[in-house]
Tab-separated table of C-alpha atoms in Angstrom:
chain	number	residue	atom	x	y	z
M	591	MET	CA	119.172	73.554	119.094
M	592	SER	CA	119.085	76.013	116.189
M	593	ASP	CA	115.929	77.868	115.183
M	594	TRP	CA	116.926	77.475	111.518
M	595	VAL	CA	115.944	74.292	109.680
M	596	ASP	CA	118.095	73.108	106.773
M	597	VAL	CA	115.728	72.346	103.866
M	598	ALA	CA	117.612	72.285	100.540
M	599	GLU	CA	120.825	72.769	98.611
M	600	LEU	CA	121.103	76.321	97.281
M	601	ALA	CA	122.407	75.063	93.921
M	602	ASP	CA	119.314	72.903	93.477
M	603	VAL	CA	116.912	75.778	94.158
M	604	MET	CA	118.881	78.124	91.891
M	605	ARG	CA	118.993	75.593	89.047
M	606	ARG	CA	115.272	74.785	89.139
M	607	ARG	CA	114.155	78.247	90.387
M	608	LYS	CA	111.662	76.505	92.695
M	609	LYS	CA	111.478	73.551	95.053
M	610	LEU	CA	108.898	72.037	97.371
M	611	VAL	CA	110.183	71.092	100.846
M	612	THR	CA	108.515	69.870	104.011
M	613	VAL	CA	109.248	70.984	107.579
M	614	GLY	CA	107.358	68.699	109.940
M	615	ASP	CA	103.898	68.538	108.370
M	616	THR	CA	104.257	71.915	106.672
M	617	ARG	CA	104.735	72.129	102.897
M	618	ILE	CA	106.916	75.095	101.948
M	619	ALA	CA	107.548	76.322	98.415
M	620	LEU	CA	111.024	77.794	97.820
M	621	PHE	CA	111.693	80.168	94.935
M	622	HIS	CA	114.819	81.773	93.462
M	623	ASP	CA	114.610	85.160	91.756
M	624	ALA	CA	117.224	87.847	91.128
M	625	GLY	CA	119.761	86.243	93.449
M	626	GLU	CA	117.353	85.873	96.390
M	627	ILE	CA	115.548	82.871	97.896
M	628	TYR	CA	111.938	83.170	99.088
M	629	ALA	CA	109.759	80.733	101.045
M	630	PHE	CA	105.958	80.568	101.174
M	631	ALA	CA	103.268	78.231	102.432
M	632	ASP	CA	102.661	75.954	99.455
M	633	ALA	CA	98.856	76.319	99.500
M	634	CYS	CA	97.656	79.499	97.795
M	635	VAL	CA	95.441	81.669	100.031
M	636	HIS	CA	92.931	82.010	97.189
M	637	LYS	CA	91.953	78.431	96.280
M	638	GLY	CA	94.616	76.249	97.903
M	639	LYS	CA	96.495	75.403	94.709
M	640	ALA	CA	100.112	74.265	95.080
M	641	LEU	CA	102.283	77.356	94.584
M	642	SER	CA	105.281	75.073	94.098
M	643	ARG	CA	103.755	74.444	90.653
M	644	GLY	CA	103.568	78.172	89.961
M	645	THR	CA	105.787	80.442	87.901
M	646	VAL	CA	108.137	83.251	88.910
M	647	LEU	CA	107.933	86.258	86.603
M	648	ASN	CA	109.210	89.813	87.141
M	649	GLY	CA	109.464	89.499	90.924
M	650	ARG	CA	106.021	87.930	91.188
M	651	LEU	CA	104.909	84.407	92.010
M	652	ILE	CA	102.048	83.398	89.718
M	653	CYS	CA	99.624	80.824	91.132
M	654	PRO	CA	98.896	77.993	88.671
M	655	GLY	CA	95.223	77.872	89.679
M	656	HIS	CA	93.790	81.293	88.897
M	657	GLN	CA	96.938	83.289	88.040
M	658	TRP	CA	96.913	85.395	91.181
M	659	ALA	CA	100.268	87.192	91.421
M	660	PHE	CA	102.109	87.568	94.731
M	661	ASP	CA	105.036	89.909	95.396
M	662	LEU	CA	108.013	87.683	96.263
M	663	ARG	CA	109.326	90.190	98.814
M	664	THR	CA	106.092	90.719	100.749
M	665	GLY	CA	103.683	87.928	99.811
M	666	ARG	CA	101.008	90.534	98.983
M	667	ALA	CA	98.625	89.668	96.165
M	668	ASP	CA	98.461	92.197	93.343
M	669	ASP	CA	95.344	94.392	93.569
M	670	ARG	CA	93.930	92.360	96.484
M	671	ASP	CA	93.932	92.411	100.277
M	672	GLU	CA	95.221	88.853	100.673
M	673	CYS	CA	98.792	88.037	101.632
M	674	GLN	CA	100.464	84.666	101.120
M	675	PRO	CA	102.100	83.376	104.343
M	676	GLY	CA	105.878	83.430	104.022
M	677	TYR	CA	108.871	82.322	106.056
M	678	PRO	CA	112.234	83.903	106.832
M	679	VAL	CA	115.010	82.318	104.776
M	680	ARG	CA	118.784	82.386	104.936
M	681	VAL	CA	121.615	80.654	103.107
M	682	ALA	CA	124.485	79.156	105.085
M	683	GLU	CA	127.346	77.180	103.554
M	684	GLY	CA	125.427	76.525	100.354
M	685	ARG	CA	122.293	75.333	102.153
M	686	VAL	CA	118.874	76.998	102.265
M	687	GLN	CA	117.438	77.290	105.761
M	688	VAL	CA	113.967	78.299	106.956
M	689	TYR	CA	113.424	79.973	110.330
M	690	ALA	CA	111.382	77.733	112.614
M	691	ALA	CA	111.920	79.030	116.151
M	692	ASN	CA	108.373	77.971	116.882
M	693	PRO	CA	107.299	74.990	114.755
M	694	ALA	CA	103.698	75.727	115.753
M	695	SER	CA	104.013	79.111	114.018
M	696	LEU	CA	104.944	77.328	110.785
M	697	ALA	CA	101.859	75.154	111.091
M	698	ALA	CA	99.672	78.166	111.944
M	699	ALA	CA	100.900	80.108	108.911
M	700	ALA	CA	100.315	77.118	106.666
M	701	ALA	CA	96.862	76.601	108.153
M	702	ALA	CA	96.005	80.212	107.339
M	703	ALA	CA	96.259	79.152	103.715
M	704	LEU	CA	93.825	76.626	102.360
M	705	PRO	CA	94.697	72.907	102.084
M	706	VAL	CA	96.865	72.219	99.048
M	707	GLN	CA	94.987	71.154	95.938
M	708	GLU	CA	97.284	69.426	93.453
């Protein structure tokens, strides 16, 4: 069995620039910026707002709750110590895949963020 989980069509993520997917019980927000795909736990580490409702601007993911900005490459919050949990991503044959060698690690990373508040 592969450690990579197929979660979305690349064309769909590129067209919308963001997409919410679920792997098991874990909500993952996908983002497209400058030709790259990024994946983060959907619940913001600050107040648990759904990052899938956020905005991508200048290589930053802006949380819709309190406008915290996270670096898409690292998950680090601007001017803060917090880091948004992220997931390795790859594209294979036009499909976006998230690395899930250990599904428990996905759940643990998502649990490190707060519960999603819509």
